[in-house]
mmCIF file of C-alpha atoms in Angstrom:
data_model
loop_
_atom_site.group_PDB
_atom_site.id
_atom_site.type_symbol
_atom_site.label_atom_id
_atom_site.label_comp_id
_atom_site.label_asym_id
_atom_site.label_seq_id
_atom_site.Cartn_x
_atom_site.Cartn_y
_atom_site.Cartn_z
ATOM 1 C CA MET V 12 -0.516 0.389 -0.105
ATOM 2 C CA ASP V 13 0.894 3.211 -0.605
ATOM 3 C CA SER V 14 -1.177 5.306 1.948
ATOM 4 C CA VAL V 15 -3.076 3.142 4.818
ATOM 5 C CA ARG V 16 -5.704 6.019 4.162
ATOM 6 C CA GLY V 17 -8.731 4.125 4.518
ATOM 7 C CA ALA V 18 -7.467 0.599 5.370
ATOM 8 C CA VAL V 19 -8.802 -1.341 7.608
ATOM 9 C CA VAL V 20 -6.851 -2.334 10.150
ATOM 10 C CA VAL V 21 -7.167 -5.109 14.053
ATOM 11 C CA VAL V 22 -5.585 -4.461 16.873
ATOM 12 C CA THR V 23 -5.242 -6.637 19.503
ATOM 13 C CA GLY V 24 -3.841 -5.031 22.838
ATOM 14 C CA ALA V 25 -4.735 -1.562 21.734
ATOM 15 C CA SER V 26 -5.922 -0.314 25.536
ATOM 16 C CA SER V 27 -2.586 -0.196 26.148
ATOM 17 C CA GLY V 28 1.411 0.082 25.246
ATOM 18 C CA ILE V 29 2.006 -0.289 22.468
ATOM 19 C CA GLY V 30 -1.124 -1.062 20.883
ATOM 20 C CA ARG V 31 -2.390 2.072 21.533
ATOM 21 C CA ALA V 32 0.439 3.552 20.987
ATOM 22 C CA THR V 33 0.079 1.404 17.516
ATOM 23 C CA ALA V 34 -3.620 2.331 17.360
ATOM 24 C CA LEU V 35 -3.143 6.206 17.201
ATOM 25 C CA THR V 36 -0.334 6.149 15.225
ATOM 26 C CA PHE V 37 -3.231 4.093 12.669
ATOM 27 C CA ALA V 38 -5.377 6.433 12.760
ATOM 28 C CA ARG V 39 -3.026 9.892 13.112
ATOM 29 C CA GLU V 40 -2.516 8.058 8.680
ATOM 30 C CA GLY V 41 -7.129 8.788 8.352
ATOM 31 C CA ALA V 42 -7.051 4.111 8.914
ATOM 32 C CA ARG V 43 -10.764 2.506 9.812
ATOM 33 C CA LEU V 44 -9.875 0.762 13.805
ATOM 34 C CA VAL V 45 -11.172 -2.553 15.337
ATOM 35 C CA LEU V 46 -9.703 -1.952 18.325
ATOM 36 C CA ALA V 47 -9.617 -4.898 20.766
ATOM 37 C CA ALA V 48 -8.303 -6.069 24.288
ATOM 38 C CA ARG V 49 -10.191 -6.844 28.037
ATOM 39 C CA ARG V 50 -10.325 -3.561 28.864
ATOM 40 C CA GLU V 51 -13.435 -2.503 27.076
ATOM 41 C CA ALA V 52 -14.176 1.407 28.819
ATOM 42 C CA LEU V 53 -10.268 2.122 27.913
ATOM 43 C CA LEU V 54 -10.863 1.134 24.531
ATOM 44 C CA GLY V 55 -13.778 3.689 24.485
ATOM 45 C CA GLU V 56 -10.558 5.963 25.180
ATOM 46 C CA VAL V 57 -8.637 4.991 22.469
ATOM 47 C CA ALA V 58 -11.752 4.965 19.932
ATOM 48 C CA GLU V 59 -12.121 8.769 21.185
ATOM 49 C CA GLU V 60 -8.919 10.036 20.572
ATOM 50 C CA CYS V 61 -8.673 7.663 17.170
ATOM 51 C CA ARG V 62 -11.642 9.137 16.023
ATOM 52 C CA GLU V 63 -10.212 13.066 17.315
ATOM 53 C CA LEU V 64 -6.863 11.992 15.071
ATOM 54 C CA GLY V 65 -8.469 11.870 12.215
ATOM 55 C CA GLY V 66 -9.462 7.809 11.881
ATOM 56 C CA GLU V 67 -12.222 5.903 12.286
ATOM 57 C CA ALA V 68 -12.989 3.231 15.385
ATOM 58 C CA GLU V 69 -14.599 0.056 16.115
ATOM 59 C CA VAL V 70 -14.265 -1.132 19.478
ATOM 60 C CA VAL V 71 -14.748 -5.095 20.065
ATOM 61 C CA PRO V 72 -13.789 -6.530 24.333
ATOM 62 C CA THR V 73 -11.840 -9.902 23.191
ATOM 63 C CA ASP V 74 -10.099 -12.381 25.317
ATOM 64 C CA VAL V 75 -7.227 -13.134 22.805
ATOM 65 C CA THR V 76 -6.805 -16.893 24.438
ATOM 66 C CA ASP V 77 -10.983 -16.943 23.570
ATOM 67 C CA ALA V 78 -10.470 -18.946 19.606
ATOM 68 C CA GLN V 79 -14.023 -17.785 19.262
ATOM 69 C CA ALA V 80 -14.169 -14.532 20.605
ATOM 70 C CA VAL V 81 -11.344 -13.519 17.862
ATOM 71 C CA LEU V 82 -12.750 -15.432 15.380
ATOM 72 C CA ARG V 83 -16.361 -13.285 16.161
ATOM 73 C CA LEU V 84 -13.687 -9.891 15.384
ATOM 74 C CA ALA V 85 -13.352 -10.223 12.644
ATOM 75 C CA ASN V 86 -16.931 -10.700 11.765
ATOM 76 C CA ARG V 87 -16.929 -7.991 13.373
ATOM 77 C CA ALA V 88 -14.805 -5.859 11.220
ATOM 78 C CA MET V 89 -15.996 -7.361 7.859
ATOM 79 C CA GLN V 90 -19.664 -6.523 9.235
ATOM 80 C CA VAL V 91 -18.750 -2.856 10.152
ATOM 81 C CA TYR V 92 -16.080 -1.797 7.199
ATOM 82 C CA GLY V 93 -16.659 -5.433 4.692
ATOM 83 C CA GLY V 94 -12.782 -6.079 5.139
ATOM 84 C CA ILE V 95 -9.814 -5.735 6.158
ATOM 85 C CA ASP V 96 -6.521 -4.612 4.857
ATOM 86 C CA VAL V 97 -4.041 -5.287 8.155
ATOM 87 C CA TRP V 98 -4.215 -7.076 11.243
ATOM 88 C CA VAL V 99 -1.882 -6.413 14.005
ATOM 89 C CA SER V 100 -2.090 -9.072 17.140
ATOM 90 C CA ASN V 101 -0.076 -7.806 19.606
ATOM 91 C CA ALA V 102 -1.362 -8.595 23.222
ATOM 92 C CA GLY V 103 0.097 -10.582 25.344
ATOM 93 C CA VAL V 104 1.630 -10.861 28.172
ATOM 94 C CA GLY V 105 4.020 -12.039 31.007
ATOM 95 C CA ALA V 106 4.949 -13.627 34.075
ATOM 96 C CA VAL V 107 8.387 -13.374 36.257
ATOM 97 C CA GLY V 108 9.598 -15.654 39.261
ATOM 98 C CA ARG V 109 12.046 -19.026 38.538
ATOM 99 C CA PHE V 110 10.207 -21.635 36.685
ATOM 100 C CA GLU V 111 8.977 -24.291 39.902
ATOM 101 C CA ASP V 112 7.974 -20.990 41.361
ATOM 102 C CA THR V 113 5.566 -19.983 39.077
ATOM 103 C CA PRO V 114 2.214 -22.043 39.495
ATOM 104 C CA LEU V 115 1.891 -23.916 36.436
ATOM 105 C CA GLU V 116 -1.651 -22.589 35.571
ATOM 106 C CA ALA V 117 0.340 -18.946 35.136
ATOM 107 C CA HIS V 118 2.585 -20.340 32.073
ATOM 108 C CA ARG V 119 0.025 -21.812 30.521
ATOM 109 C CA ARG V 120 -1.498 -18.428 30.982
ATOM 110 C CA VAL V 121 1.547 -16.774 28.874
ATOM 111 C CA VAL V 122 1.119 -19.011 26.018
ATOM 112 C CA GLU V 123 -1.994 -18.690 25.691
ATOM 113 C CA THR V 124 -2.252 -15.556 24.994
ATOM 114 C CA ASN V 125 1.386 -14.816 23.367
ATOM 115 C CA LEU V 126 0.885 -18.418 21.652
ATOM 116 C CA PHE V 127 -2.018 -19.457 21.311
ATOM 117 C CA GLY V 128 -3.430 -15.697 20.956
ATOM 118 C CA PRO V 129 -1.471 -15.244 17.348
ATOM 119 C CA LEU V 130 -2.970 -18.406 16.285
ATOM 120 C CA HIS V 131 -6.736 -17.778 16.646
ATOM 121 C CA ALA V 132 -6.071 -14.595 14.938
ATOM 122 C CA ALA V 133 -4.121 -15.866 12.181
ATOM 123 C CA HIS V 134 -6.393 -18.964 12.231
ATOM 124 C CA ALA V 135 -10.080 -16.916 11.459
ATOM 125 C CA VAL V 136 -7.902 -13.548 9.150
ATOM 126 C CA LEU V 137 -6.095 -15.994 6.749
ATOM 127 C CA PRO V 138 -8.865 -17.572 4.756
ATOM 128 C CA LEU V 139 -10.337 -14.014 4.688
ATOM 129 C CA PHE V 140 -6.872 -12.183 2.604
ATOM 130 C CA ARG V 141 -6.708 -15.245 0.739
ATOM 131 C CA ARG V 142 -10.398 -14.778 -0.950
ATOM 132 C CA GLN V 143 -9.701 -10.820 -1.042
ATOM 133 C CA GLY V 144 -6.252 -11.587 -2.966
ATOM 134 C CA HIS V 145 -4.601 -9.323 -0.089
ATOM 135 C CA GLY V 146 -3.778 -8.231 3.905
ATOM 136 C CA VAL V 147 -1.354 -7.890 6.406
ATOM 137 C CA LEU V 148 -0.950 -9.805 9.118
ATOM 138 C CA ILE V 149 1.604 -8.309 11.537
ATOM 139 C CA ASN V 150 2.652 -10.192 14.644
ATOM 140 C CA THR V 151 4.943 -8.485 18.131
ATOM 141 C CA VAL V 152 7.040 -10.597 19.168
ATOM 142 C CA SER V 153 10.040 -9.899 20.690
ATOM 143 C CA VAL V 154 13.644 -9.853 21.000
ATOM 144 C CA GLY V 155 12.565 -13.366 23.744
ATOM 145 C CA ALA V 156 12.363 -15.371 20.838
ATOM 146 C CA TRP V 157 15.724 -15.296 19.874
ATOM 147 C CA ALA V 158 17.836 -14.709 23.028
ATOM 148 C CA PRO V 159 17.373 -16.659 26.227
ATOM 149 C CA ALA V 160 14.822 -15.011 29.247
ATOM 150 C CA PRO V 161 16.010 -16.471 32.852
ATOM 151 C CA TYR V 162 13.565 -15.885 35.587
ATOM 152 C CA ALA V 163 10.119 -15.337 32.019
ATOM 153 C CA ALA V 164 10.614 -19.085 30.982
ATOM 154 C CA ALA V 165 7.580 -19.406 29.403
ATOM 155 C CA TYR V 166 7.077 -15.815 27.478
ATOM 156 C CA ALA V 167 10.477 -17.168 26.342
ATOM 157 C CA ALA V 168 8.766 -20.245 25.043
ATOM 158 C CA SER V 169 5.860 -18.547 23.592
ATOM 159 C CA LYS V 170 8.184 -16.587 21.701
ATOM 160 C CA PHE V 171 9.875 -19.138 20.209
ATOM 161 C CA GLY V 172 6.759 -21.052 19.372
ATOM 162 C CA LEU V 173 5.036 -17.475 18.230
ATOM 163 C CA GLU V 174 9.210 -17.146 15.989
ATOM 164 C CA GLY V 175 7.936 -20.918 14.475
ATOM 165 C CA LEU V 176 4.647 -19.978 13.460
ATOM 166 C CA LEU V 177 4.976 -16.987 11.476
ATOM 167 C CA GLU V 178 8.062 -18.673 9.794
ATOM 168 C CA SER V 179 5.808 -21.605 8.900
ATOM 169 C CA LEU V 180 3.330 -19.061 7.800
ATOM 170 C CA ARG V 181 4.751 -17.728 4.912
ATOM 171 C CA ALA V 182 5.820 -20.652 3.984
ATOM 172 C CA GLU V 183 2.727 -22.277 3.385
ATOM 173 C CA LEU V 184 1.607 -18.739 2.002
ATOM 174 C CA VAL V 185 4.197 -18.386 -0.902
ATOM 175 C CA ASP V 186 1.144 -19.677 -3.399
ATOM 176 C CA ALA V 187 -0.501 -16.230 -1.742
ATOM 177 C CA PRO V 188 2.377 -13.492 -3.287
ATOM 178 C CA GLY V 189 -1.049 -10.695 -2.445
ATOM 179 C CA VAL V 190 -0.442 -12.241 1.080
ATOM 180 C CA HIS V 191 2.070 -10.870 3.894
ATOM 181 C CA VAL V 192 3.155 -12.296 7.308
ATOM 182 C CA CYS V 193 5.238 -10.560 9.782
ATOM 183 C CA GLY V 194 7.487 -9.764 12.735
ATOM 184 C CA VAL V 195 8.266 -6.943 14.532
ATOM 185 C CA TYR V 196 10.729 -7.293 17.616
ATOM 186 C CA PRO V 197 11.396 -5.171 19.977
ATOM 187 C CA PHE V 198 14.125 -5.256 22.879
ATOM 188 C CA PHE V 199 12.308 -4.246 26.776
ATOM 189 C CA THR V 200 9.895 -1.723 25.574
ATOM 190 C CA ASP V 201 8.445 0.729 28.379
ATOM 191 C CA THR V 202 4.837 0.214 28.656
ATOM 192 C CA PRO V 203 2.326 -0.497 31.433
ATOM 193 C CA GLY V 204 3.443 -4.215 30.600
ATOM 194 C CA MET V 205 5.576 -4.326 33.889
ATOM 195 C CA SER V 206 2.921 -2.890 36.457
ATOM 196 C CA HIS V 207 0.691 -5.376 34.471
ATOM 197 C CA GLY V 208 2.628 -8.576 34.448
ATOM 198 C CA ALA V 209 2.845 -11.290 37.029
ATOM 199 C CA ASN V 210 5.482 -11.537 40.087
ATOM 200 C CA TYR V 211 6.121 -14.438 41.305
ATOM 201 C CA THR V 212 10.040 -13.854 42.244
ATOM 202 C CA GLY V 213 9.218 -12.278 45.634
ATOM 203 C CA HIS V 214 10.997 -8.638 45.356
ATOM 204 C CA GLN V 215 10.409 -6.107 43.495
ATOM 205 C CA LEU V 216 9.904 -5.568 38.984
ATOM 206 C CA ASP V 217 12.791 -2.692 40.098
ATOM 207 C CA ALA V 218 12.696 -2.233 35.746
ATOM 208 C CA GLU V 219 14.521 1.802 35.540
ATOM 209 C CA SER V 220 17.030 0.904 32.461
ATOM 210 C CA PRO V 221 18.073 3.046 29.549
ATOM 211 C CA PHE V 222 17.795 0.116 27.084
ATOM 212 C CA TYR V 223 13.808 0.675 26.892
ATOM 213 C CA ASP V 224 12.424 1.034 23.298
ATOM 214 C CA ASP V 225 10.120 3.669 22.968
ATOM 215 C CA PRO V 226 7.175 1.971 22.371
ATOM 216 C CA GLN V 227 5.912 5.037 19.255
ATOM 217 C CA ASP V 228 9.497 3.852 17.320
ATOM 218 C CA VAL V 229 8.009 0.366 17.969
ATOM 219 C CA ALA V 230 3.964 1.607 16.804
ATOM 220 C CA ASP V 231 6.459 3.477 13.668
ATOM 221 C CA THR V 232 7.694 -0.115 12.196
ATOM 222 C CA VAL V 233 4.604 -1.350 12.184
ATOM 223 C CA LEU V 234 3.308 0.906 10.016
ATOM 224 C CA SER V 235 5.852 0.949 8.358
ATOM 225 C CA LEU V 236 5.272 -2.925 8.088
ATOM 226 C CA ALA V 237 1.694 -1.963 6.780
ATOM 227 C CA LEU V 238 2.598 -0.255 3.647
ATOM 228 C CA ARG V 239 6.192 -2.038 3.003
ATOM 229 C CA PRO V 240 5.888 -5.841 4.117
ATOM 230 C CA ARG V 241 9.095 -7.447 4.984
ATOM 231 C CA ALA V 242 9.449 -11.068 6.894
ATOM 232 C CA GLN V 243 11.167 -9.373 9.725
ATOM 233 C CA ALA V 244 11.979 -6.043 11.713
ATOM 234 C CA MET V 245 13.052 -5.395 14.611
ATOM 235 C CA VAL V 246 13.189 -2.439 16.501
ATOM 236 C CA GLY V 247 16.033 -0.330 17.804
ATOM 237 C CA ALA V 248 20.245 -1.426 18.578
ATOM 238 C CA MET V 249 19.943 -4.216 21.511
ATOM 239 C CA THR V 250 18.080 -6.670 19.150
ATOM 240 C CA PRO V 251 20.038 -6.708 16.160
ATOM 241 C CA LEU V 252 22.845 -6.962 18.916
ATOM 242 C CA THR V 253 21.172 -9.880 20.778
ATOM 243 C CA ARG V 254 20.260 -11.776 18.855
ATOM 244 C CA LEU V 255 24.449 -11.860 17.533
ATOM 245 C CA GLY V 256 25.226 -12.564 20.671
ATOM 246 C CA HIS V 257 23.166 -15.600 21.406
ATOM 247 C CA ALA V 258 23.951 -16.670 17.588
ATOM 248 C CA VAL V 259 27.869 -16.070 18.328
ATOM 249 C CA ALA V 260 27.872 -17.528 21.948
ATOM 250 C CA PRO V 261 24.478 -18.980 22.904
ATOM 251 C CA ARG V 262 26.037 -20.491 26.197
ATOM 252 C CA LEU V 263 27.462 -17.585 27.320
ATOM 253 C CA MET V 264 24.796 -15.483 26.553
ATOM 254 C CA GLU V 265 22.583 -17.608 29.315
ATOM 255 C CA LYS V 266 25.832 -17.604 31.508
ATOM 256 C CA ILE V 267 25.346 -13.672 31.313
ATOM 257 C CA ALA V 268 21.266 -13.488 31.506
ATOM 258 C CA GLY V 269 21.263 -16.031 33.936
ATOM 259 C CA TYR V 270 23.603 -14.566 36.850
ATOM 260 C CA GLY V 271 22.601 -11.010 35.296
ATOM 261 C CA ALA V 272 18.657 -12.210 36.815
ATOM 262 C CA HIS V 273 19.731 -13.816 39.554
ATOM 263 C CA ARG V 274 22.292 -10.459 41.269
ATOM 264 C CA HIS V 275 19.732 -7.896 40.062
ATOM 265 C CA PHE V 276 16.276 -10.096 42.049
ATOM 266 C CA SER V 277 19.219 -10.213 45.278
ATOM 267 C CA ARG V 278 19.131 -6.351 45.494
ATOM 268 C CA THR V 279 15.314 -5.286 45.517
ATOM 269 C CA PRO V 280 12.952 -5.254 48.027
ATOM 270 C CA PRO V 281 10.833 -8.621 49.221
ATOM 271 C CA ALA V 282 7.502 -8.153 47.359
ATOM 272 C CA ALA V 283 4.140 -10.463 47.904
ATOM 273 C CA PRO V 284 3.351 -12.225 44.776
ATOM 274 C CA SER V 285 0.357 -10.806 42.036
ATOM 275 C CA ASP V 286 -1.335 -12.771 39.478
ATOM 276 C CA GLY V 287 -1.146 -9.181 37.573
ATOM 277 C CA ASN V 288 -3.097 -8.873 34.680
ATOM 278 C CA LEU V 289 -3.114 -13.264 34.018
ATOM 279 C CA PHE V 290 -6.265 -13.779 34.457
ATOM 280 C CA SER V 291 -7.814 -10.565 34.691
ATOM 281 C CA PRO V 292 -7.866 -6.716 33.672
ATOM 282 C CA VAL V 293 -6.252 -4.701 36.216
ATOM 283 C CA GLU V 294 -6.607 -0.719 35.819
ATOM 284 C CA ARG V 295 -3.977 -0.225 36.527
ATOM 285 C CA GLY V 296 -1.245 1.109 33.215
ATOM 286 C CA ARG V 297 -4.215 2.501 30.570
ATOM 287 C CA GLY V 298 -1.260 4.958 29.162
ATOM 288 C CA VAL V 299 0.866 4.459 26.143
ATOM 289 C CA THR V 300 4.059 4.315 28.805
ATOM 290 C CA GLY V 301 5.014 2.925 31.629
ATOM 291 C CA GLY V 302 7.567 5.672 33.416
ATOM 292 C CA PHE V 303 10.605 2.793 33.379
ATOM 293 C CA ARG V 304 13.119 4.433 30.380
ATOM 294 C CA THR V 305 15.610 6.240 32.858
ATOM 295 C CA PRO V 306 18.628 9.065 30.546
ATOM 296 C CA PRO V 307 21.648 6.396 29.596
ATOM 297 C CA PRO V 308 25.273 7.472 31.498
ATOM 298 C CA ALA V 309 26.803 10.002 29.450
ATOM 299 C CA TRP V 310 29.313 6.380 28.153
ATOM 300 C CA VAL V 311 25.724 4.860 25.778
ATOM 301 C CA SER V 312 26.793 7.247 22.661
ATOM 302 C CA PRO V 313 25.627 5.483 19.785
ATOM 303 C CA LEU V 314 28.963 5.892 17.778
ATOM 304 C CA LEU V 315 29.281 3.041 21.066
ATOM 305 C CA VAL V 316 26.689 1.760 20.117
ATOM 306 C CA ALA V 317 27.982 1.564 16.349
ATOM 307 C CA GLY V 318 31.333 -0.077 17.628
ATOM 308 C CA VAL V 319 30.185 -2.874 19.511
ATOM 309 C CA ALA V 320 27.837 -3.844 16.213
ATOM 310 C CA ALA V 321 30.365 -3.482 14.128
ATOM 311 C CA ALA V 322 32.683 -5.477 16.452
ATOM 312 C CA ALA V 323 29.965 -8.170 16.991
ATOM 313 C CA ALA V 324 29.051 -8.446 13.028
ATOM 314 C CA ALA V 325 33.044 -9.241 12.920
ATOM 315 C CA ALA V 326 33.332 -11.732 15.975
ATOM 316 C CA TYR V 327 30.508 -13.568 13.771
ATOM 317 C CA ALA V 328 32.252 -13.226 10.497
ATOM 318 C CA GLY V 329 34.954 -14.878 12.103
ATOM 319 C CA TYR V 330 32.768 -17.741 13.643
ATOM 320 C CA ALA V 331 31.597 -18.571 10.327
ATOM 321 C CA ARG V 332 35.086 -18.575 8.765
ATOM 322 C CA SER V 333 35.848 -21.330 10.982
ATOM 323 C CA LYS V 334 32.768 -23.168 11.251
ATOM 324 C CA ASN V 335 32.659 -23.260 7.226
ATOM 325 C CA GLY V 336 36.918 -24.089 7.083
ATOM 326 C CA ASP V 337 37.893 -21.026 4.785
ATOM 327 C CA HIS V 338 41.253 -19.491 6.921
#
């Protein structure tokens, strides 16, 4: 598409964070939106903002773990607007805690939301895209699709699984060149998601960091995929560096991540366990950002990031040559 003006765009997880930023970004471009999440009243606020920005908006409260609810969402978009051009699967949840300390039902709920939610969406919308001969399915994945996530094992499992799902769908759709399946891969992002998440660590989730991505950067990337679809779009500098580091030295990355997590939670104040928004919505965290970003220290500069990227690329090239016997 040259423009999304008038395009029909479904956004799940639209009540806050990346989903809310994405809805507002498409509204500024004149899109016709169908907004889905569990918090109906908050969706109404987002819809009103979208209308003020020049878009149209329909609200459909939806729990993406319910396949029939997702199908109703697709059908409602068809009834209101007559088609769907872009579907953004963005709804997600998290549970932080040692694997064995996190209840099994919490692990299951993370996978149901983060993996089965997008699967339900794809199952509902891809037949329509095939009939239309066009459509863009965009999924918010994560750097967690490529790197270990100690204290968030189910989250990583859901994102690794989602990556496999997207690659498999693209393979199936080679006979439908007008239908695209895309993934957007942010690093940790400054959204209310941290305050929503379940916490079984026994400690506060002290999340302030200079390395958090801006949700607006993720939303802009989603818009770019709608206009120029491609399989993968990474956000910020940390995602490609993390992916490259895991490709070159996966065992080292596991140790760094593990020791870092243990050290972090040994230093934070105690806190009571919480299910967060896993099983029912919470009222806190209603905006786009979560307030977790802190100014980077003076030594973090674009030049340093570029230098680290160049060194990582050189290391990977050397690794690849050694594996291929090219000395």
